[in-house]
Amino acid sequence: MKPDHLESRLISPDFTAPAPFGSLTTPIHHASTVTFANVAALRARSWLDEDSYTYGLHATPTTYELQHRIAELEGGAYALLAPSGLAAIAMINLGLLQSGDEFLIPDNVYLPNRELGETMLSSFGITCHTYPAADAEAAARLINANTRLLWIEAPGSVSMEVPDVPRLAALARERGVLSALDNTWSGGYFFQGFECGLDIVMHALTKYPSGGSDVLMGSVVTRDVKLHQRIKTAHMRLGLGVAGDDAYLVLRGLPSLLARLKVHEASAYRVAEWLSKREEIERVLHPGLPSCPGHAFWKRDFRGAGGLFSVVFKQSIEAGKVDAMVDALKLFSIGFSWGGSHSLAVPYALAQARTTRPWLTGALVRFYIGLEHTDDLLADLAQAFEALH
Ligand SMILES: Cc1ncc(COP(=O)(O)O)c(C=O)c1O
């Protein structure tokens, strides 16, 4: 029935794309209200049902489509989306831990994960213990009857050590502890967490999957439906929905993800090899090179490397000069996050990490190699390195 008044006709809820229309993109559905066909359908709703819609916060066809593709990327069965990578980390911790529980994180973990554990979670009576990233047996020794969750980052996103993921996953499983991997570095492609026995794979889609440096999003993938539903409960209780426009930006990046990763990888190898020959550099921390701690694990378990790696400068080069070198870069920007088309450089002060990492003898800079031509990046580095002398 067509309403009598223009006010009502302008609010028609009946729009659907006409039948012969086709396109190659996922439509963006904007919805807070999700409508039901009738009262019986409203009463029968369940936000746990994977195929139904109840409210815009929980799912729209756009966010479901992205969830399905991310589950596919990671080799899992169920995916949840969160408004940032950090929100995805928080959703896992808050979904699986309660007062009296303990959890383990590696000492090179993405710092906000550690800070969440040592501040808010600690105030809720949840204890976070740190284990040396490269020592799976040390992690196992910290497991006790209250331990519920073991976090792994492969590699650590600044100091770049590659851990023995299958061993950590097996130790956690033997002791009845859930294991969660931050798989952001690998782009979900160069490392397949579930094949290594992990329970949960988290990913900051902000980085490679979006590829645009313009959106924040995180994902949590599982294979076990009960585990998925426990984390989904936190997603629901905390209201961690994502907007359709943001989901679209990530969906737009996914078709080119593997092609981009391969370009980042090839260019990063060339830059890393160039850096390894410079007299100013003490060590290149690129997981694909033997100079990186844990390289043997990378070789055994990974399909490749992306664009992110770090270098340690010779001790004789003071940190101020390294900062001046970073300031002198013209094609590389200075900024956090990565995964987009622009190359980045960030100097890190890792004084604390030095106590357990004797190889961290000088200033450290993390490089992200974007999609510029490698020759241009090498020329930029060559001119900026003059600031070191
Ligand atoms: C390894 C890693 N995990 C998680 C995150 C968090 O992602 P987001 O910036 O989307 O919160 C980052 C961000 O830099 C990261 O590098």
Coordinates of C-alpha atoms and ligand atoms in Angstrom, one line a residue:
M1 CA 0.0 0.0 0.0
K2 CA 1.4 3.4 -1.0
P3 CA 0.9 5.9 2.0
D4 CA -1.2 9.0 1.3
H5 CA 1.3 11.5 2.6
L6 CA 4.7 12.6 1.3
E7 CA 6.3 12.4 4.8
S8 CA 5.5 8.7 4.9
R9 CA 6.4 8.0 1.3
L10 CA 9.9 9.6 1.9
I11 CA 10.4 7.0 4.7
S12 CA 9.5 4.0 2.5
P13 CA 11.3 0.9 4.0
D14 CA 10.8 -1.1 0.8
F15 CA 13.9 -0.3 -1.2
T16 CA 15.7 -3.2 -2.7
A17 CA 18.1 -3.1 -5.7
P18 CA 16.1 -4.0 -8.9
A19 CA 16.5 -7.6 -10.0
P20 CA 18.8 -7.3 -13.1
F21 CA 21.3 -5.0 -11.3
G22 CA 24.6 -6.6 -10.6
S23 CA 27.9 -5.3 -9.4
L24 CA 31.2 -6.6 -8.1
T25 CA 31.1 -4.9 -4.7
T26 CA 29.3 -5.7 -1.4
P27 CA 26.6 -3.2 -0.7
I28 CA 27.0 -1.1 2.4
H29 CA 24.1 -1.6 4.8
H30 CA 23.7 1.2 7.3
A31 CA 21.5 0.0 10.1
S32 CA 20.9 0.6 13.7
T33 CA 17.3 -0.6 13.5
V34 CA 16.9 -4.0 11.9
T35 CA 13.3 -4.7 11.0
F36 CA 11.4 -8.0 11.6
A37 CA 8.8 -9.4 9.3
N38 CA 6.3 -9.8 12.2
V39 CA 6.0 -10.0 16.0
A40 CA 6.7 -13.7 16.0
A41 CA 10.0 -13.2 14.2
L42 CA 10.9 -10.4 16.7
R43 CA 10.2 -12.7 19.6
A44 CA 12.1 -15.6 18.0
R45 CA 15.3 -13.6 17.4
S46 CA 18.6 -14.7 18.8
W47 CA 21.8 -12.7 18.5
L48 CA 23.8 -15.9 18.8
D49 CA 22.3 -17.2 15.6
E50 CA 24.9 -16.8 12.9
D51 CA 22.5 -16.2 10.0
S52 CA 20.0 -13.8 11.5
Y53 CA 19.8 -10.1 12.1
T54 CA 18.6 -8.5 15.3
Y55 CA 20.2 -5.1 15.6
G56 CA 22.8 -3.1 13.6
L57 CA 25.3 -3.4 16.4
H58 CA 25.5 -7.2 16.0
A59 CA 25.6 -7.7 12.3
T60 CA 24.5 -6.5 8.9
P61 CA 24.9 -8.2 5.5
T62 CA 28.0 -6.1 5.0
T63 CA 29.7 -7.1 8.3
Y64 CA 28.7 -10.7 7.8
E65 CA 30.3 -10.7 4.4
L66 CA 33.6 -9.3 5.9
Q67 CA 33.4 -11.8 8.8
H68 CA 33.1 -14.7 6.3
R69 CA 36.1 -13.5 4.2
I70 CA 38.3 -13.0 7.3
A71 CA 37.5 -16.5 8.6
E72 CA 38.5 -17.7 5.1
L73 CA 41.7 -15.8 5.2
E74 CA 42.8 -17.1 8.6
G75 CA 41.6 -20.7 7.9
G76 CA 39.1 -20.6 10.7
A77 CA 35.3 -21.0 10.9
Y78 CA 33.9 -18.0 12.8
A79 CA 35.0 -14.4 12.8
L80 CA 34.0 -11.4 14.9
L81 CA 34.8 -7.8 14.0
A82 CA 35.8 -5.0 16.5
P83 CA 36.3 -1.3 16.0
S84 CA 40.1 -1.6 16.2
G85 CA 42.8 -4.2 16.6
L86 CA 43.1 -3.2 20.3
A87 CA 39.3 -3.6 20.7
A88 CA 39.7 -7.2 19.3
I89 CA 42.4 -7.9 21.9
A90 CA 40.2 -6.4 24.7
M91 CA 37.2 -8.5 23.5
I92 CA 39.2 -11.7 23.8
N93 CA 40.6 -10.8 27.2
L94 CA 37.2 -9.7 28.6
G95 CA 35.3 -12.6 27.0
L96 CA 37.6 -15.3 28.4
L97 CA 38.9 -14.0 31.7
Q98 CA 37.3 -13.3 35.0
S99 CA 38.3 -12.3 38.5
G100 CA 40.9 -14.7 39.9
D101 CA 42.1 -15.8 36.4
E102 CA 45.7 -15.4 35.1
F103 CA 46.9 -15.0 31.6
L104 CA 50.3 -15.0 29.9
I105 CA 51.7 -12.5 27.4
P106 CA 55.2 -12.5 25.7
D107 CA 57.6 -9.8 26.7
N108 CA 57.6 -8.3 23.2
V109 CA 53.8 -8.2 22.9
Y110 CA 52.0 -5.2 21.3
L111 CA 52.4 -2.8 24.2
P112 CA 48.7 -1.8 24.7
N113 CA 47.8 -5.5 25.2
R114 CA 50.3 -5.5 28.1
E115 CA 49.0 -2.2 29.5
L116 CA 45.4 -3.4 29.4
G117 CA 46.5 -6.5 31.4
E118 CA 48.5 -4.5 33.9
T119 CA 45.9 -1.7 34.5
M120 CA 42.2 -2.4 33.9
L121 CA 42.3 -6.2 34.0
S122 CA 44.5 -6.1 37.1
S123 CA 41.9 -3.8 38.8
F124 CA 39.2 -6.5 38.0
G125 CA 41.3 -9.1 39.8
I126 CA 42.9 -10.7 36.7
T127 CA 46.6 -11.2 36.7
C128 CA 48.8 -10.9 33.7
H129 CA 52.3 -12.6 33.7
T130 CA 55.0 -11.9 31.1
Y131 CA 57.1 -14.7 29.6
P132 CA 60.3 -14.3 27.5
A133 CA 59.0 -14.4 23.9
A134 CA 61.6 -16.8 22.7
D135 CA 61.3 -19.3 25.5
A136 CA 58.3 -21.6 25.2
E137 CA 59.4 -23.7 28.2
A138 CA 59.5 -20.6 30.4
A139 CA 56.0 -19.8 29.4
A140 CA 54.9 -23.4 30.3
R141 CA 56.5 -23.0 33.8
L142 CA 54.3 -19.9 34.4
I143 CA 51.1 -21.9 33.8
N144 CA 49.2 -22.8 37.0
A145 CA 45.6 -23.9 37.9
N146 CA 44.3 -20.4 37.4
T147 CA 45.9 -19.8 33.9
R148 CA 43.2 -19.5 31.3
L149 CA 44.9 -17.8 28.3
L150 CA 48.3 -17.7 26.6
W151 CA 49.0 -14.9 24.1
I152 CA 51.5 -15.2 21.3
E153 CA 52.8 -12.6 18.8
A154 CA 54.7 -13.9 15.8
P155 CA 57.0 -12.1 15.4
G156 CA 57.0 -9.4 18.1
S157 CA 56.1 -6.3 16.2
V158 CA 59.1 -4.2 17.2
S159 CA 61.9 -6.5 18.3
M160 CA 60.9 -9.1 15.8
E161 CA 61.8 -12.4 17.5
V162 CA 59.9 -15.3 16.0
P163 CA 58.6 -17.7 18.7
D164 CA 58.1 -21.4 18.4
V165 CA 54.3 -21.1 17.9
P166 CA 53.5 -24.9 17.5
R167 CA 55.4 -25.6 20.7
L168 CA 53.6 -22.8 22.6
A169 CA 50.2 -23.9 21.2
A170 CA 50.9 -27.6 22.2
L171 CA 52.1 -26.6 25.7
A172 CA 48.9 -24.5 26.3
R173 CA 46.7 -27.3 25.0
E174 CA 48.3 -30.0 27.2
R175 CA 47.6 -27.8 30.2
G176 CA 44.0 -26.9 29.3
V177 CA 44.9 -23.3 28.5
L178 CA 43.5 -21.4 25.5
S179 CA 46.0 -19.9 23.1
A180 CA 45.5 -16.7 21.1
L181 CA 47.8 -15.4 18.4
D182 CA 48.2 -11.8 17.2
N183 CA 48.6 -12.6 13.5
T184 CA 48.8 -9.0 12.3
W185 CA 52.4 -9.1 11.0
S186 CA 51.7 -11.9 8.6
G187 CA 48.7 -10.3 7.1
G188 CA 46.8 -13.6 7.7
Y189 CA 48.5 -15.1 4.7
F190 CA 52.2 -15.7 5.5
F191 CA 51.2 -17.6 8.7
Q192 CA 48.2 -19.9 9.3
G193 CA 47.6 -20.1 13.0
F194 CA 45.1 -22.9 13.2
E195 CA 47.4 -25.2 11.3
C196 CA 49.8 -24.7 14.3
G197 CA 47.2 -25.8 16.8
L198 CA 46.1 -22.3 18.1
D199 CA 42.6 -21.7 19.4
I200 CA 42.1 -18.0 18.5
V201 CA 43.6 -15.9 15.8
M202 CA 43.4 -12.1 16.2
H203 CA 44.3 -9.6 13.5
A204 CA 44.4 -5.8 13.3
L205 CA 42.6 -5.4 10.0
T206 CA 43.7 -1.8 10.2
K207 CA 47.0 -2.9 8.7
Y208 CA 47.3 -5.0 5.5
P209 CA 43.7 -6.1 5.0
S210 CA 42.5 -2.5 4.8
G211 CA 45.7 -1.4 3.1
G212 CA 44.6 2.2 3.0
S213 CA 45.9 3.7 6.3
D214 CA 42.4 5.1 6.7
V215 CA 40.3 2.8 8.8
L216 CA 40.6 1.0 12.2
M217 CA 39.3 -2.5 12.7
G218 CA 40.1 -5.8 14.3
S219 CA 39.0 -9.4 14.0
V220 CA 38.9 -12.5 16.1
V221 CA 38.7 -15.9 14.4
T222 CA 38.0 -19.3 16.0
R223 CA 37.2 -22.8 14.8
D224 CA 35.2 -23.8 17.8
V225 CA 31.6 -22.6 18.0
K226 CA 31.5 -22.5 21.8
L227 CA 34.6 -20.4 22.0
H228 CA 33.3 -18.1 19.3
Q229 CA 30.1 -17.6 21.3
R230 CA 32.0 -16.8 24.5
I231 CA 33.9 -14.1 22.7
K232 CA 30.8 -13.0 20.9
T233 CA 29.1 -12.5 24.3
A234 CA 31.8 -9.9 25.1
H235 CA 31.3 -8.3 21.6
M236 CA 27.6 -8.0 22.4
R237 CA 27.9 -6.9 26.1
L238 CA 30.5 -4.3 25.3
G239 CA 28.8 -3.0 22.1
L240 CA 31.8 -3.5 19.9
G241 CA 30.0 -3.3 16.5
V242 CA 31.7 -1.8 13.4
A243 CA 30.2 0.6 10.9
G244 CA 29.2 -0.6 7.4
D245 CA 31.3 2.1 5.8
D246 CA 34.4 0.9 7.7
A247 CA 33.6 -2.8 6.9
Y248 CA 33.3 -1.8 3.2
L249 CA 36.8 -0.2 3.3
V250 CA 38.3 -3.4 4.5
L251 CA 36.2 -5.5 1.9
R252 CA 37.6 -3.1 -0.7
G253 CA 41.2 -3.9 0.3
L254 CA 40.9 -7.7 0.5
P255 CA 40.9 -8.6 -3.2
S256 CA 44.4 -7.0 -3.6
L257 CA 45.7 -8.3 -0.2
L258 CA 47.9 -11.1 -1.4
A259 CA 49.2 -9.2 -4.4
R260 CA 50.1 -6.3 -2.2
L261 CA 51.8 -8.6 0.4
K262 CA 54.0 -10.1 -2.2
V263 CA 55.2 -6.6 -3.4
H264 CA 55.8 -5.5 0.2
E265 CA 57.7 -8.7 0.8
A266 CA 60.0 -8.4 -2.2
S267 CA 60.7 -4.8 -1.7
A268 CA 61.4 -5.2 2.1
Y269 CA 63.9 -8.0 1.4
R270 CA 65.8 -5.7 -1.0
V271 CA 65.8 -2.9 1.6
A272 CA 66.7 -5.2 4.4
E273 CA 69.6 -6.6 2.4
W274 CA 70.8 -3.1 1.5
L275 CA 70.7 -2.1 5.2
S276 CA 72.5 -5.3 6.3
K277 CA 75.5 -4.2 4.1
R278 CA 75.8 -0.7 5.6
E279 CA 78.6 -0.2 8.1
E280 CA 76.2 1.8 10.4
I281 CA 74.0 -1.2 11.0
E282 CA 74.7 -3.8 13.7
R283 CA 71.9 -6.2 13.0
V284 CA 68.8 -6.5 10.7
L285 CA 65.8 -7.9 12.5
H286 CA 64.0 -9.3 9.5
P287 CA 62.4 -12.7 10.3
G288 CA 63.4 -13.9 6.8
L289 CA 67.1 -13.3 7.4
P290 CA 69.3 -15.5 9.6
S291 CA 70.3 -12.4 11.7
C292 CA 66.8 -12.3 13.2
P293 CA 66.3 -14.3 16.5
G294 CA 63.9 -17.2 15.8
H295 CA 64.7 -17.2 12.0
A296 CA 64.7 -21.0 12.0
F297 CA 61.1 -21.0 13.3
W298 CA 60.1 -18.5 10.7
K299 CA 61.6 -20.8 8.0
R300 CA 59.8 -23.8 9.3
D301 CA 56.4 -22.2 10.0
F302 CA 55.9 -19.2 7.7
R303 CA 55.1 -18.9 4.0
G304 CA 56.8 -15.5 3.7
A305 CA 57.4 -12.1 5.2
G306 CA 55.6 -8.8 4.7
G307 CA 57.0 -5.3 4.8
L308 CA 57.7 -4.8 8.5
F309 CA 61.2 -5.3 10.1
S310 CA 63.6 -3.5 12.4
V311 CA 67.3 -2.6 12.4
V312 CA 69.7 -2.1 15.3
F313 CA 72.4 0.6 14.7
K314 CA 76.0 0.3 15.9
Q315 CA 76.4 1.2 19.5
S316 CA 78.9 4.0 18.4
I317 CA 76.1 5.9 16.7
E318 CA 74.2 7.9 19.3
A319 CA 70.4 7.8 19.3
G320 CA 70.2 11.6 18.5
K321 CA 71.9 10.9 15.1
V322 CA 69.6 8.0 14.4
D323 CA 66.6 10.4 15.1
A324 CA 68.2 12.9 12.7
M325 CA 68.5 10.2 10.0
V326 CA 64.7 9.4 10.4
D327 CA 63.9 13.1 10.2
A328 CA 66.0 13.4 7.0
L329 CA 63.9 10.7 5.2
K330 CA 61.7 12.2 2.5
L331 CA 59.7 9.2 1.1
F332 CA 59.3 7.4 4.5
S333 CA 56.8 9.1 6.8
I334 CA 57.1 9.0 10.6
G335 CA 54.1 7.3 12.2
F336 CA 52.6 4.3 13.8
S337 CA 50.5 1.6 12.2
W338 CA 51.5 0.1 8.9
G339 CA 50.0 -2.0 6.1
G340 CA 49.2 0.8 3.8
S341 CA 50.9 2.0 0.6
H342 CA 53.3 4.5 2.3
S343 CA 56.6 3.5 3.8
L344 CA 57.2 4.4 7.4
A345 CA 60.1 4.6 9.9
V346 CA 59.8 4.8 13.7
P347 CA 62.7 4.9 16.2
Y348 CA 62.0 3.0 19.4
A349 CA 63.7 3.4 22.8
L350 CA 64.0 -0.2 24.0
A351 CA 66.2 0.4 27.1
Q352 CA 64.2 -2.0 29.2
A353 CA 64.1 -4.8 26.6
R354 CA 68.0 -4.7 26.5
T355 CA 68.3 -6.6 29.8
T356 CA 67.0 -9.8 28.2
R357 CA 68.2 -9.1 24.7
P358 CA 72.0 -8.7 24.6
W359 CA 71.8 -8.2 20.8
L360 CA 69.9 -4.9 21.3
T361 CA 73.2 -3.0 21.6
G362 CA 72.2 0.3 19.8
A363 CA 69.3 2.4 18.7
L364 CA 66.5 0.5 17.0
V365 CA 64.4 1.8 14.0
R366 CA 61.4 -0.1 12.7
F367 CA 60.8 0.2 9.0
Y368 CA 57.7 -0.5 7.1
I369 CA 58.2 -0.9 3.3
G370 CA 55.2 0.4 1.3
L371 CA 54.5 0.2 -2.4
E372 CA 56.9 2.9 -3.6
H373 CA 59.5 1.8 -6.1
T374 CA 62.3 0.1 -4.2
D375 CA 65.0 2.1 -6.0
D376 CA 63.4 5.3 -4.8
L377 CA 63.3 4.0 -1.2
L378 CA 67.0 3.0 -1.3
A379 CA 68.0 6.4 -2.7
D380 CA 66.0 8.1 0.1
L381 CA 67.8 5.9 2.7
A382 CA 71.2 6.6 1.2
Q383 CA 70.7 10.4 1.5
A384 CA 69.2 10.2 5.0
F385 CA 72.1 8.0 6.2
E386 CA 74.4 10.9 5.7
A387 CA 72.8 12.4 8.8
L388 CA 74.5 9.6 10.8
H389 CA 78.0 11.0 10.3
Ligands
LIG1 C1 50.8 -6.2 16.3 C2 49.7 -5.3 16.5 N1 48.6 -5.8 17.0 C3 47.5 -5.0 17.3 C4 47.5 -3.7 16.9 C5 46.3 -2.8 17.2 O1 45.7 -2.4 16.1 P1 44.8 -1.1 16.0 O2 45.7 0.0 15.7 O3 43.8 -1.4 15.0 O4 44.2 -0.9 17.4 C6 48.7 -3.1 16.3 C7 48.7 -1.7 15.9 O5 49.7 -1.1 15.7 C8 49.8 -4.0 16.1 O6 50.9 -3.5 15.5

